[in-house]
JSON list of N, CA and C in Angstrom, two decimals:
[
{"chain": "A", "resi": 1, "resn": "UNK", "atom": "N", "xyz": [-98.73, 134.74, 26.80]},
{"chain": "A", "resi": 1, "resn": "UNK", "atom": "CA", "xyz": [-100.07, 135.20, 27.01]},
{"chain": "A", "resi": 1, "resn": "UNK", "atom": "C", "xyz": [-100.83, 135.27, 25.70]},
{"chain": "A", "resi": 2, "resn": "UNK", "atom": "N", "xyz": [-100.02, 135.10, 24.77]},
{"chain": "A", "resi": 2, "resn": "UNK", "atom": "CA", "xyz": [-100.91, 135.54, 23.45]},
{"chain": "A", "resi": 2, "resn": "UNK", "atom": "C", "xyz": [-101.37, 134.07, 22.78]},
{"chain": "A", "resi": 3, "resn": "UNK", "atom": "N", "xyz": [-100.89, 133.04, 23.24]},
{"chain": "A", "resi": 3, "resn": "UNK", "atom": "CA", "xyz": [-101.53, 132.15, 23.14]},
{"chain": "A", "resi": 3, "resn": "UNK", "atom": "C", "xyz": [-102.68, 131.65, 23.75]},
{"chain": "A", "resi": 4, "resn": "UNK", "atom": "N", "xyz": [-103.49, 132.29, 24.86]},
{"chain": "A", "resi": 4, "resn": "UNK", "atom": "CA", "xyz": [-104.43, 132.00, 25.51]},
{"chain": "A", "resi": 4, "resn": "UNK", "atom": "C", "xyz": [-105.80, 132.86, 25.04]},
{"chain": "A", "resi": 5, "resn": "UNK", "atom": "N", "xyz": [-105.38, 133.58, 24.46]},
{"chain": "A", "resi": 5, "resn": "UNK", "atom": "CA", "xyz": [-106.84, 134.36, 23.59]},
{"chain": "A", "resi": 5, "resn": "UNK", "atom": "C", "xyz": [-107.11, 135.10, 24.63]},
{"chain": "A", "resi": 6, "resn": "UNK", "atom": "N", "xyz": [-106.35, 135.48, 25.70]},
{"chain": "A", "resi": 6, "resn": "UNK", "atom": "CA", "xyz": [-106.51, 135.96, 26.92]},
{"chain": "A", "resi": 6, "resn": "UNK", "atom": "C", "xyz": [-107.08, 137.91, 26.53]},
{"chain": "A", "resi": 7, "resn": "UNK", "atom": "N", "xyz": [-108.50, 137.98, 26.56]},
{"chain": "A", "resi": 7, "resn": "UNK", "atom": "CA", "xyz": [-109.34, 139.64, 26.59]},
{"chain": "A", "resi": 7, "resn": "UNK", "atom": "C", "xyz": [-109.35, 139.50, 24.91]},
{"chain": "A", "resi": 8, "resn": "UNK", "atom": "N", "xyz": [-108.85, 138.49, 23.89]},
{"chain": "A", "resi": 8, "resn": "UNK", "atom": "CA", "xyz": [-109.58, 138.97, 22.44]},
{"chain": "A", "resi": 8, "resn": "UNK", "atom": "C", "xyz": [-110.94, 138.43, 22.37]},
{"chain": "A", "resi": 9, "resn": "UNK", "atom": "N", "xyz": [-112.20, 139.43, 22.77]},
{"chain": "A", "resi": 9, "resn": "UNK", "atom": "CA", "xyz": [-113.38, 139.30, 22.73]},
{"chain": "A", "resi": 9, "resn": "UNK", "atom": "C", "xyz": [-114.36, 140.54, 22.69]},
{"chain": "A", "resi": 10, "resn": "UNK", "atom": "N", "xyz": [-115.16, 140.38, 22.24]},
{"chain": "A", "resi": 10, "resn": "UNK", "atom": "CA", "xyz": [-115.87, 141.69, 22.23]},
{"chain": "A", "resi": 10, "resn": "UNK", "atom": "C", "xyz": [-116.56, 142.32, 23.53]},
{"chain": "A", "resi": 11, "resn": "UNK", "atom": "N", "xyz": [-116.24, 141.17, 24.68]},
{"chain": "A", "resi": 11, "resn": "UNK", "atom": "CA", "xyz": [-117.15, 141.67, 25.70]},
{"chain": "A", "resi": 11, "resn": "UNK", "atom": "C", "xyz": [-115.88, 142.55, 25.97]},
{"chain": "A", "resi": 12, "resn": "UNK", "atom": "N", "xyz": [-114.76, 142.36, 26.34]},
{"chain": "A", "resi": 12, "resn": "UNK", "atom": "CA", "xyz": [-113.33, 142.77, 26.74]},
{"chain": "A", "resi": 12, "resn": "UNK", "atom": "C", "xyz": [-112.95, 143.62, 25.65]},
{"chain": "A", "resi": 13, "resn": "UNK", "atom": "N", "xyz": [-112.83, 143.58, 24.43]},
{"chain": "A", "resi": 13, "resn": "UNK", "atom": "CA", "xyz": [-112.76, 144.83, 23.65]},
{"chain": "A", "resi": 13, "resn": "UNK", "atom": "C", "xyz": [-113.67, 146.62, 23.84]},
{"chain": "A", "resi": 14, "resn": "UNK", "atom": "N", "xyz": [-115.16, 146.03, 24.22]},
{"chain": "A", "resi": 14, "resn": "UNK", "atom": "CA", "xyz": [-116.08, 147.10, 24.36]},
{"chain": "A", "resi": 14, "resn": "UNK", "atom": "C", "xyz": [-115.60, 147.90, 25.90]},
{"chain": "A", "resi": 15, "resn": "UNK", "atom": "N", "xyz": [-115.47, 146.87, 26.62]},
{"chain": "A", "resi": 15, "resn": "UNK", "atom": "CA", "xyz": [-115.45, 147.66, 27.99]},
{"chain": "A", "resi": 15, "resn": "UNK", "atom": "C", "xyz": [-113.75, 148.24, 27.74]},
{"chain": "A", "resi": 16, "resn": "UNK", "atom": "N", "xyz": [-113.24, 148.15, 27.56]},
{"chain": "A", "resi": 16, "resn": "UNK", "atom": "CA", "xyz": [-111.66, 148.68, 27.42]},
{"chain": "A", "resi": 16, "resn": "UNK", "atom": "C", "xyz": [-112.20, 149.96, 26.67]},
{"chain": "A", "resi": 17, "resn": "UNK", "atom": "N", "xyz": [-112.54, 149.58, 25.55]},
{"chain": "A", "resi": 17, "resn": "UNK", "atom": "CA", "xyz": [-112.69, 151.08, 24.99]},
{"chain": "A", "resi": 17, "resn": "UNK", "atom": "C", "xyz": [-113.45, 152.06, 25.73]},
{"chain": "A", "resi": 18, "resn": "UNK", "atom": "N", "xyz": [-114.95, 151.66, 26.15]},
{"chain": "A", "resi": 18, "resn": "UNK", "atom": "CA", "xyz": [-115.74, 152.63, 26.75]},
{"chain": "A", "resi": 18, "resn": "UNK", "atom": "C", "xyz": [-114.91, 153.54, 28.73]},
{"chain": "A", "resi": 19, "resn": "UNK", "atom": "N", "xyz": [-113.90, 152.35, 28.75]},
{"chain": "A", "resi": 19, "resn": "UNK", "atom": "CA", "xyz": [-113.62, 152.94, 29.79]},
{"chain": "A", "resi": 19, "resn": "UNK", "atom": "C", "xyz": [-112.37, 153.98, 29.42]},
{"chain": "A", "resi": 20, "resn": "UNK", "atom": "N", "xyz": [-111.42, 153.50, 28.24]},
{"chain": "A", "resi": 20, "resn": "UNK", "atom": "CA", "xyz": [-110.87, 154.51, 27.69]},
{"chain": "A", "resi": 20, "resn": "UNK", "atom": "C", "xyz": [-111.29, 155.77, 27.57]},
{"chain": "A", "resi": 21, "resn": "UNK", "atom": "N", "xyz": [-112.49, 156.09, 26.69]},
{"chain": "A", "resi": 21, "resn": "UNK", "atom": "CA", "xyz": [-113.74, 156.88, 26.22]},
{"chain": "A", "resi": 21, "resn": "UNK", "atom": "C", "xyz": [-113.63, 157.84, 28.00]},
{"chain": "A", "resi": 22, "resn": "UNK", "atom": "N", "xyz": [-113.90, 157.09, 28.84]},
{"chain": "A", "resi": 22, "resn": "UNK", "atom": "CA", "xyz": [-113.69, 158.05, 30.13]},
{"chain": "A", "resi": 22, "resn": "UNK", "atom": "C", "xyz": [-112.91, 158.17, 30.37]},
{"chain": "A", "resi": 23, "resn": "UNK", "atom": "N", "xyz": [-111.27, 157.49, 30.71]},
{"chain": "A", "resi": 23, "resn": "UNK", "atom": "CA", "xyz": [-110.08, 157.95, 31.15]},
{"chain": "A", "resi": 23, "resn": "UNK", "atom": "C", "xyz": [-110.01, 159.47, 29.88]},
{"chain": "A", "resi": 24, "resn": "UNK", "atom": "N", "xyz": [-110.10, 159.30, 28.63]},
{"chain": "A", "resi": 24, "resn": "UNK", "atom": "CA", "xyz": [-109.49, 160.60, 28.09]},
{"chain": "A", "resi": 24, "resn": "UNK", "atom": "C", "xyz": [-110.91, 161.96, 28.50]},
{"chain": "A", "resi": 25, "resn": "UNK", "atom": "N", "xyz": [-111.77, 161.65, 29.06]},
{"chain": "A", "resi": 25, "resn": "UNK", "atom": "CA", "xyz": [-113.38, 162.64, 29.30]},
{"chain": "A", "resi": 25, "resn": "UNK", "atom": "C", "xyz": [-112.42, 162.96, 30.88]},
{"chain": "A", "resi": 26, "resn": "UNK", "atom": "N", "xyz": [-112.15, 162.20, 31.36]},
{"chain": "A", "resi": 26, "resn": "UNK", "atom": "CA", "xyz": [-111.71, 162.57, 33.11]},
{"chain": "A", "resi": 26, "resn": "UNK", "atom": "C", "xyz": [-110.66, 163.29, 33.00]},
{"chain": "A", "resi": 27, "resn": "UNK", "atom": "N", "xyz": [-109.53, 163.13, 31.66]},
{"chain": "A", "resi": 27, "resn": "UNK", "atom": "CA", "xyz": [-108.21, 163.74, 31.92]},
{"chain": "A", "resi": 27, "resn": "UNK", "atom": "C", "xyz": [-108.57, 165.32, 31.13]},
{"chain": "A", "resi": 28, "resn": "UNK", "atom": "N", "xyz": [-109.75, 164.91, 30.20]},
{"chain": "A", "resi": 28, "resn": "UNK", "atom": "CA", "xyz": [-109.55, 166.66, 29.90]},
{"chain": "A", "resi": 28, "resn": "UNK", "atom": "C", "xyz": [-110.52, 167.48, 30.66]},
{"chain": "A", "resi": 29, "resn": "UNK", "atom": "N", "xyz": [-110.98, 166.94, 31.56]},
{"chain": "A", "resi": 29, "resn": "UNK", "atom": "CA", "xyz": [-111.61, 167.80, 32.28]},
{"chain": "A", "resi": 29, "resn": "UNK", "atom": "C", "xyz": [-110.81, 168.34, 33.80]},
{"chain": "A", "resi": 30, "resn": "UNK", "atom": "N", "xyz": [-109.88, 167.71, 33.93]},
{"chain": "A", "resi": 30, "resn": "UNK", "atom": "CA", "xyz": [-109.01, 167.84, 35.06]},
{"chain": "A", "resi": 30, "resn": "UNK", "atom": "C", "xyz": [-108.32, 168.88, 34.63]},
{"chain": "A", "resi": 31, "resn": "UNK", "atom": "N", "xyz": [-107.47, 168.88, 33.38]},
{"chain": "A", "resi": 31, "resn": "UNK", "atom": "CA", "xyz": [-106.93, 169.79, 32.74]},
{"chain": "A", "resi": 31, "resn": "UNK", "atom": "C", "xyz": [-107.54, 171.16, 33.05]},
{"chain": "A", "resi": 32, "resn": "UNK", "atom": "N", "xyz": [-109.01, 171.02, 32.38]},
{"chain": "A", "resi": 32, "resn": "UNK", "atom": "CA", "xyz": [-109.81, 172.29, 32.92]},
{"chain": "A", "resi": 32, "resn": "UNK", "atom": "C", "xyz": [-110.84, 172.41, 34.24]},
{"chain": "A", "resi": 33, "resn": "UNK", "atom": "N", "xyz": [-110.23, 171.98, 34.63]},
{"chain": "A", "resi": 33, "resn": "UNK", "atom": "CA", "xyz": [-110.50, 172.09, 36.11]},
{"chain": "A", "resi": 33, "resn": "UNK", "atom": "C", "xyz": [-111.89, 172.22, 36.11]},
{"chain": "A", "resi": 34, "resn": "UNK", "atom": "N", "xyz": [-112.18, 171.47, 35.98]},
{"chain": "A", "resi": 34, "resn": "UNK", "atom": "CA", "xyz": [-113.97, 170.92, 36.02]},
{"chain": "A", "resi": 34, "resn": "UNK", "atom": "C", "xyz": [-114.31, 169.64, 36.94]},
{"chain": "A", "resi": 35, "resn": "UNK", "atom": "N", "xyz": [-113.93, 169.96, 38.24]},
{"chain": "A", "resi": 35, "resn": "UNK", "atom": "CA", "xyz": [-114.74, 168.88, 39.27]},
{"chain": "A", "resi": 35, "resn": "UNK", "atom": "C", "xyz": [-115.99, 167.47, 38.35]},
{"chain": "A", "resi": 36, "resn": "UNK", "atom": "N", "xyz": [-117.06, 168.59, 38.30]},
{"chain": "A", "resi": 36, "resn": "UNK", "atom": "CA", "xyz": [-117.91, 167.41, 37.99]},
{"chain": "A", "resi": 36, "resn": "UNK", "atom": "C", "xyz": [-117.87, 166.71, 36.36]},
{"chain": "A", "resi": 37, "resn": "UNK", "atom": "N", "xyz": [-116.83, 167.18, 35.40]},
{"chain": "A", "resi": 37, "resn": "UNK", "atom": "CA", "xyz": [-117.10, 166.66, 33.92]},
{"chain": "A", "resi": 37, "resn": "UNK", "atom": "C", "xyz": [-115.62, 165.15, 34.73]},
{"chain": "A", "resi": 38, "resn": "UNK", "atom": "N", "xyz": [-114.92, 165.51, 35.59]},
{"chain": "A", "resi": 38, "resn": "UNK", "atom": "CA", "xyz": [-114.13, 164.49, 35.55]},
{"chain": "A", "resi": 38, "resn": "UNK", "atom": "C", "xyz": [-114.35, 163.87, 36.30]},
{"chain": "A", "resi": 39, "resn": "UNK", "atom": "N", "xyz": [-115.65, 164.01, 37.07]},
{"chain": "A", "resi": 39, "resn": "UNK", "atom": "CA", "xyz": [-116.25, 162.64, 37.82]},
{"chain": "A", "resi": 39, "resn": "UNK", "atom": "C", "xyz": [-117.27, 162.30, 36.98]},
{"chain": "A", "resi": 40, "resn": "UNK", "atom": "N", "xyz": [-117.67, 162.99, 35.90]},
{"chain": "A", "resi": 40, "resn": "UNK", "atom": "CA", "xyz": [-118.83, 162.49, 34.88]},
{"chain": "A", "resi": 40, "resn": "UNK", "atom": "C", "xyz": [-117.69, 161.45, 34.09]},
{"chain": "A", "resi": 41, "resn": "UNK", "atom": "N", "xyz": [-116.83, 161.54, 33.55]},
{"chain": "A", "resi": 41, "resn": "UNK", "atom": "CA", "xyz": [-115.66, 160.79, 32.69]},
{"chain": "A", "resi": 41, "resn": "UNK", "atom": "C", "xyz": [-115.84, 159.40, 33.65]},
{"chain": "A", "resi": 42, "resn": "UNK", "atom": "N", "xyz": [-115.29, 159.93, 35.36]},
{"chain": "A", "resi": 42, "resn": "UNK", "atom": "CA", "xyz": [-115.02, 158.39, 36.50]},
{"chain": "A", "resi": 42, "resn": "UNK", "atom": "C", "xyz": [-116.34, 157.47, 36.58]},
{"chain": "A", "resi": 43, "resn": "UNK", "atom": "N", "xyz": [-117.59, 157.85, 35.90]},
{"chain": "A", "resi": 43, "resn": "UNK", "atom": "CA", "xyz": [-118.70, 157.33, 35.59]},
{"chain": "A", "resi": 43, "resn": "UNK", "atom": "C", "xyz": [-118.37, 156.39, 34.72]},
{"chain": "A", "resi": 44, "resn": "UNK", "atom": "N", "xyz": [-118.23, 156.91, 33.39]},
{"chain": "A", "resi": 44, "resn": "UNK", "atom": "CA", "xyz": [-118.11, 156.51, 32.00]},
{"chain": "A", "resi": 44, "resn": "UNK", "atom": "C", "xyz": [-117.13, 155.29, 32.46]},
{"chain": "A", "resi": 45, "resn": "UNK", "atom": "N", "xyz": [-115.91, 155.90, 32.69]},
{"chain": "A", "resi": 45, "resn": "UNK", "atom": "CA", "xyz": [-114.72, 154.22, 33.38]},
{"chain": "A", "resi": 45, "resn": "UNK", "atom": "C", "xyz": [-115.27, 153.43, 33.86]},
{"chain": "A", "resi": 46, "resn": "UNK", "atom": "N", "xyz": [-116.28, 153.79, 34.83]},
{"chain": "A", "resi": 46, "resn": "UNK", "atom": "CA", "xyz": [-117.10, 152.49, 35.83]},
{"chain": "A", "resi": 46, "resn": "UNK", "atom": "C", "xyz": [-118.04, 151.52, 34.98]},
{"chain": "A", "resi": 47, "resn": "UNK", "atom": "N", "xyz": [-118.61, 152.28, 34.18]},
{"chain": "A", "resi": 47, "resn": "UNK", "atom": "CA", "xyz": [-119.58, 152.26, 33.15]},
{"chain": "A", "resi": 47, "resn": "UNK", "atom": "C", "xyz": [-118.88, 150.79, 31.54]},
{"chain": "A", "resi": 48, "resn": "UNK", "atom": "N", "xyz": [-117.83, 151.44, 31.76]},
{"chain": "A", "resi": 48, "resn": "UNK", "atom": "CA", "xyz": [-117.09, 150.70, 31.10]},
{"chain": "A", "resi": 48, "resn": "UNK", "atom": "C", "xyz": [-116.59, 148.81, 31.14]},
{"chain": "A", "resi": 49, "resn": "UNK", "atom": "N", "xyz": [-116.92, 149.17, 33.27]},
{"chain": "A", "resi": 49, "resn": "UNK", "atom": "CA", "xyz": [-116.52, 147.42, 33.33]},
{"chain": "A", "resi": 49, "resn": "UNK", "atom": "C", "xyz": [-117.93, 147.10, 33.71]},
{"chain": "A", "resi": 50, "resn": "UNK", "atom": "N", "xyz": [-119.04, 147.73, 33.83]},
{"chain": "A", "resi": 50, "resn": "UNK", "atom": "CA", "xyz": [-120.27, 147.19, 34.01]},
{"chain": "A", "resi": 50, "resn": "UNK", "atom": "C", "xyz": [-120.36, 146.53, 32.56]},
{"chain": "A", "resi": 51, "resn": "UNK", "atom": "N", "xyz": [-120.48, 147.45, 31.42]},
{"chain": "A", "resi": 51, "resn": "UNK", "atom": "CA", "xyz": [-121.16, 146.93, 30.00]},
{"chain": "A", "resi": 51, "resn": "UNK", "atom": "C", "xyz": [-119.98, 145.53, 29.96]},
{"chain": "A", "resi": 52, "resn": "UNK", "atom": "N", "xyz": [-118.32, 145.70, 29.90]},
{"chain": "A", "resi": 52, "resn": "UNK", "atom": "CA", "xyz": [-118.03, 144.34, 30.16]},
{"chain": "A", "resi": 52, "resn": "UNK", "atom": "C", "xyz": [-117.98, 142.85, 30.61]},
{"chain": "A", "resi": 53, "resn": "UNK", "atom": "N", "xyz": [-118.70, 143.14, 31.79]},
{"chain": "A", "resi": 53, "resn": "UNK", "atom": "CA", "xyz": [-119.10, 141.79, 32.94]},
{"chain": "A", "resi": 53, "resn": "UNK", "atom": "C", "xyz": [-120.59, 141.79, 32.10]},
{"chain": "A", "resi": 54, "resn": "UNK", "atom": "N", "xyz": [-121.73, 142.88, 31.91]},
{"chain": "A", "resi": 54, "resn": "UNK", "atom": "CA", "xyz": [-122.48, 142.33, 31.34]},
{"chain": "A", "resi": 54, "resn": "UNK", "atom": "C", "xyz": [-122.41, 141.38, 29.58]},
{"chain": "A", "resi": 55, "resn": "UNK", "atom": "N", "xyz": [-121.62, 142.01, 29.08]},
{"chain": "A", "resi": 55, "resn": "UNK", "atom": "CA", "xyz": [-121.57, 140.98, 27.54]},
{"chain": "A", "resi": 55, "resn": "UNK", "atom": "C", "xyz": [-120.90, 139.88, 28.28]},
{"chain": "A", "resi": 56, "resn": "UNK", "atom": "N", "xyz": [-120.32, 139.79, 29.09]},
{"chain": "A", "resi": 56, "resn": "UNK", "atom": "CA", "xyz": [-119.31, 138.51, 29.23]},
{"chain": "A", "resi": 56, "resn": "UNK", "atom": "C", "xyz": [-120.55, 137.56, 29.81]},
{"chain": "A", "resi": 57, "resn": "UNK", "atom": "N", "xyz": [-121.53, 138.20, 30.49]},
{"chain": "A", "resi": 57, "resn": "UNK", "atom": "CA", "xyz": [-122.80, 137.06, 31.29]},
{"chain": "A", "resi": 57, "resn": "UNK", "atom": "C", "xyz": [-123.52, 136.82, 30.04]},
{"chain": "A", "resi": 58, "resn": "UNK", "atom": "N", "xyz": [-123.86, 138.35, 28.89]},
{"chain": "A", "resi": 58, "resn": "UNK", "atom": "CA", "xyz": [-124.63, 137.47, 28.09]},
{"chain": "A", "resi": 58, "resn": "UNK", "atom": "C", "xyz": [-123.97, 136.66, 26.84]},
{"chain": "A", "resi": 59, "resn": "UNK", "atom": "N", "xyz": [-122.61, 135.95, 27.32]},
{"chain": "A", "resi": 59, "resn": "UNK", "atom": "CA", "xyz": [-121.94, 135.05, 26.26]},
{"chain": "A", "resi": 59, "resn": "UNK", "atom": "C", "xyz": [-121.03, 135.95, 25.27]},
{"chain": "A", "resi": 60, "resn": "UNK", "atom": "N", "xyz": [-120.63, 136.98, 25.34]},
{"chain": "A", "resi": 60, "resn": "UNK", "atom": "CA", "xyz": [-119.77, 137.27, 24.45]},
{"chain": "A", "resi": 60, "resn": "UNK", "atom": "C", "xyz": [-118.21, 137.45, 24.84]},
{"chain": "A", "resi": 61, "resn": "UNK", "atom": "N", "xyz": [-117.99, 137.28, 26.03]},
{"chain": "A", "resi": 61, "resn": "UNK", "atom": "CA", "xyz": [-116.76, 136.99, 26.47]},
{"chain": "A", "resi": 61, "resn": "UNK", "atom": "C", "xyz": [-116.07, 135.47, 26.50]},
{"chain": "A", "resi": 62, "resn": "UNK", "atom": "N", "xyz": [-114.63, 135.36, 26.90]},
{"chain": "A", "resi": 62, "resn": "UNK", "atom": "CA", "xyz": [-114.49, 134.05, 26.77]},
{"chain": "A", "resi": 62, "resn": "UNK", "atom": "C", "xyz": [-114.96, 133.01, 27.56]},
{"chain": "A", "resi": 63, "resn": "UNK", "atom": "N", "xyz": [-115.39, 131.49, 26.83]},
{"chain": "A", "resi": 63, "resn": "UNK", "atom": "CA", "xyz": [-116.41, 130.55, 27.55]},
{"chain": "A", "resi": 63, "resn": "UNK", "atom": "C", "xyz": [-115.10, 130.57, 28.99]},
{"chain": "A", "resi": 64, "resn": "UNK", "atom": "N", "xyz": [-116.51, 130.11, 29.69]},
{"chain": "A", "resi": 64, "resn": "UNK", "atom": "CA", "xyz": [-115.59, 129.69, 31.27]},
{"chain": "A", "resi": 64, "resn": "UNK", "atom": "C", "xyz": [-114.58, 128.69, 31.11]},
{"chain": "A", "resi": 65, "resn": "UNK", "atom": "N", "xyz": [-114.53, 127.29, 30.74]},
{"chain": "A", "resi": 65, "resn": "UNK", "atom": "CA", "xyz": [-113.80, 126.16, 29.75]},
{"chain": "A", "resi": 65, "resn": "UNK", "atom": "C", "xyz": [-112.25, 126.61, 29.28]},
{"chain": "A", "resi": 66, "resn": "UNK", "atom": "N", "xyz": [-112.11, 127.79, 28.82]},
{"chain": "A", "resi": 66, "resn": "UNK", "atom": "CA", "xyz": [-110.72, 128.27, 28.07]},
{"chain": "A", "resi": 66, "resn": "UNK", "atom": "C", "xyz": [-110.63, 129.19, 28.85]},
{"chain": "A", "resi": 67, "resn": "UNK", "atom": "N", "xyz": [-111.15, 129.46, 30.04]},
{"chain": "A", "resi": 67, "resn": "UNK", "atom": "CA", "xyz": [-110.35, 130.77, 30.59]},
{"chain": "A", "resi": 67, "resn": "UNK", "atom": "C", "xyz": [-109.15, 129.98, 31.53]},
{"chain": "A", "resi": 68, "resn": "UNK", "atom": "N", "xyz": [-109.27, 128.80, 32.03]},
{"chain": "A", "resi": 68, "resn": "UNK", "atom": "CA", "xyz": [-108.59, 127.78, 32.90]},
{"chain": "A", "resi": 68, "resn": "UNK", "atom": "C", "xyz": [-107.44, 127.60, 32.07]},
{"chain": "A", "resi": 69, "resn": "UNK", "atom": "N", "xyz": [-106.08, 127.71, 32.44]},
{"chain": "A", "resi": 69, "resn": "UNK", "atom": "CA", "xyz": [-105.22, 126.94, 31.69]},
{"chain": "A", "resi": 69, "resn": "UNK", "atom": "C", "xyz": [-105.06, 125.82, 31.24]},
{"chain": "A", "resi": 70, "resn": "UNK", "atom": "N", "xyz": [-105.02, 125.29, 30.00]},
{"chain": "A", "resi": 70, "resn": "UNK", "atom": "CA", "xyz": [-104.85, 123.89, 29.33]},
{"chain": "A", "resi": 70, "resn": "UNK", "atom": "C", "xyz": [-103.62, 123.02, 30.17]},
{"chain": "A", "resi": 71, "resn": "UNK", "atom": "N", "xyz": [-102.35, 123.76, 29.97]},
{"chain": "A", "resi": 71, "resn": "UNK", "atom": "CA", "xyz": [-101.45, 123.17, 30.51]},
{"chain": "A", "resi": 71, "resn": "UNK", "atom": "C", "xyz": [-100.65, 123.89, 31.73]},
{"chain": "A", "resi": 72, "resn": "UNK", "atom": "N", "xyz": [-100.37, 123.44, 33.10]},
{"chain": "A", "resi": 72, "resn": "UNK", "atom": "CA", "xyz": [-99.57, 123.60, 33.74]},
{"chain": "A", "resi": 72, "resn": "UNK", "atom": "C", "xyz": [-98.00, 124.01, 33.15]},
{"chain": "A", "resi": 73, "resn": "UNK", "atom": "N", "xyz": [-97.47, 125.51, 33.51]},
{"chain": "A", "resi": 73, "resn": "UNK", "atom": "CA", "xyz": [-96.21, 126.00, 32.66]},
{"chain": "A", "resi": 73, "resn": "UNK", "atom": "C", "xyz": [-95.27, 125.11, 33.81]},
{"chain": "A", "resi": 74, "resn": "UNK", "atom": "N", "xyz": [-94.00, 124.54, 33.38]},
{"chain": "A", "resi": 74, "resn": "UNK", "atom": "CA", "xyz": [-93.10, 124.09, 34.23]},
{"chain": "A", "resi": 74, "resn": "UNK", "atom": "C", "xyz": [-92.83, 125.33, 34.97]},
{"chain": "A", "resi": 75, "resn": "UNK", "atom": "N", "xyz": [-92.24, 124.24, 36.37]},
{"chain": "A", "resi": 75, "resn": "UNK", "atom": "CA", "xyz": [-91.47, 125.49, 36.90]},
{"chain": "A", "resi": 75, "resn": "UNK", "atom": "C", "xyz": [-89.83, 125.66, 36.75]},
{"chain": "A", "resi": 76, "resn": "UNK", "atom": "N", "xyz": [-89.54, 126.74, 36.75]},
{"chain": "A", "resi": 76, "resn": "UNK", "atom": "CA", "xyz": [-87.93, 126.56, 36.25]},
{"chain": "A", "resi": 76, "resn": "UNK", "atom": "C", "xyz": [-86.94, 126.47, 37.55]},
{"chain": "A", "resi": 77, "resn": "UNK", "atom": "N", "xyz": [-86.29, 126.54, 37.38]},
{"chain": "A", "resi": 77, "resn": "UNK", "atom": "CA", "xyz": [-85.17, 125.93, 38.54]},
{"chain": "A", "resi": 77, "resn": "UNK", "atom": "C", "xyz": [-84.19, 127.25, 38.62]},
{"chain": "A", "resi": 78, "resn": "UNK", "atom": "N", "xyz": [-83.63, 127.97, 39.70]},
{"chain": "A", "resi": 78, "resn": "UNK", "atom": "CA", "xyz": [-82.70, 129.15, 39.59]},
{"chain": "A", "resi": 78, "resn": "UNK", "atom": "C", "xyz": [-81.05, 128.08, 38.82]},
{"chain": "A", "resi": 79, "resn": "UNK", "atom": "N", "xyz": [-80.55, 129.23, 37.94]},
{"chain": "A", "resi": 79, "resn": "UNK", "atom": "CA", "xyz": [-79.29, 128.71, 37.43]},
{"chain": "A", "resi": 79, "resn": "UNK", "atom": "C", "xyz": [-78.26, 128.47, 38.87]},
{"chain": "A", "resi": 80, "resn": "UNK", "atom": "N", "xyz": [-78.06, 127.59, 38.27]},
{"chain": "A", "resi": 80, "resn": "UNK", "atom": "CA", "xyz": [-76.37, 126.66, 39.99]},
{"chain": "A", "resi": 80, "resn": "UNK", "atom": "C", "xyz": [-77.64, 126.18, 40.13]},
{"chain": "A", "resi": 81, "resn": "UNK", "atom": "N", "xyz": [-78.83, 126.06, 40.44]},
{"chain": "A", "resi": 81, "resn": "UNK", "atom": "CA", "xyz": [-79.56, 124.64, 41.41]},
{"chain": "A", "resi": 81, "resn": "UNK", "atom": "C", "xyz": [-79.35, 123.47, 41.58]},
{"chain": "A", "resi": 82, "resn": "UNK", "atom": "N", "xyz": [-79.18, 122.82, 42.53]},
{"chain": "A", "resi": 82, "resn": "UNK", "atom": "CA", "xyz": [-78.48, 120.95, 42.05]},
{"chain": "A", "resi": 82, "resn": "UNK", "atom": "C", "xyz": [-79.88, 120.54, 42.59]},
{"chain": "A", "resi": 83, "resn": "UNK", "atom": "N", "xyz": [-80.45, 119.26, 42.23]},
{"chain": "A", "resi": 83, "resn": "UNK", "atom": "CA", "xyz": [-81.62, 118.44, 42.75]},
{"chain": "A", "resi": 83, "resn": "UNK", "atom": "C", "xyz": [-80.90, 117.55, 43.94]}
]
């Protein structure tokens, strides 16, 4: 996978973090038992893959072109298989 550049981009960097930014706002508010700060956090998460899909429309995610695999991976055969 790390050969495919697969999420190193800033559209995919920003939204990971900002939705991070809410998973840790949702978990400490659960902690303190605060109904609405940990549905304010489940905002921020949502919030997180909106700003993503948007940089990725306005070009900062990866081109459509390289998101397709280059090469077909073989398929492997279970060990004992005879053809």
């Amino acid at each position: 996978m790390a050969g495919s550049s697969h999420g190193h981009t800033p559209a995919a960097w920003t939204g990971v973090i900002i939705a991070f930014i809410g998973f840790c706002v949702s978990g400490a508010f659960m902690v303190m038992a605060d109904p609405l700060g940990f549905w304010a956090g489940m905002v921020i998460v949502g919030l997180g893959g909106v700003v993503g899909m948007a940089m990725r429309a306005a070009g900062l995610g990866q081109p459509k072109a390289a998101s397709a695999p280059a090469t077909a991976h073989p398929v492997r055969e279970a060990v004992g298989a005879e053809s």
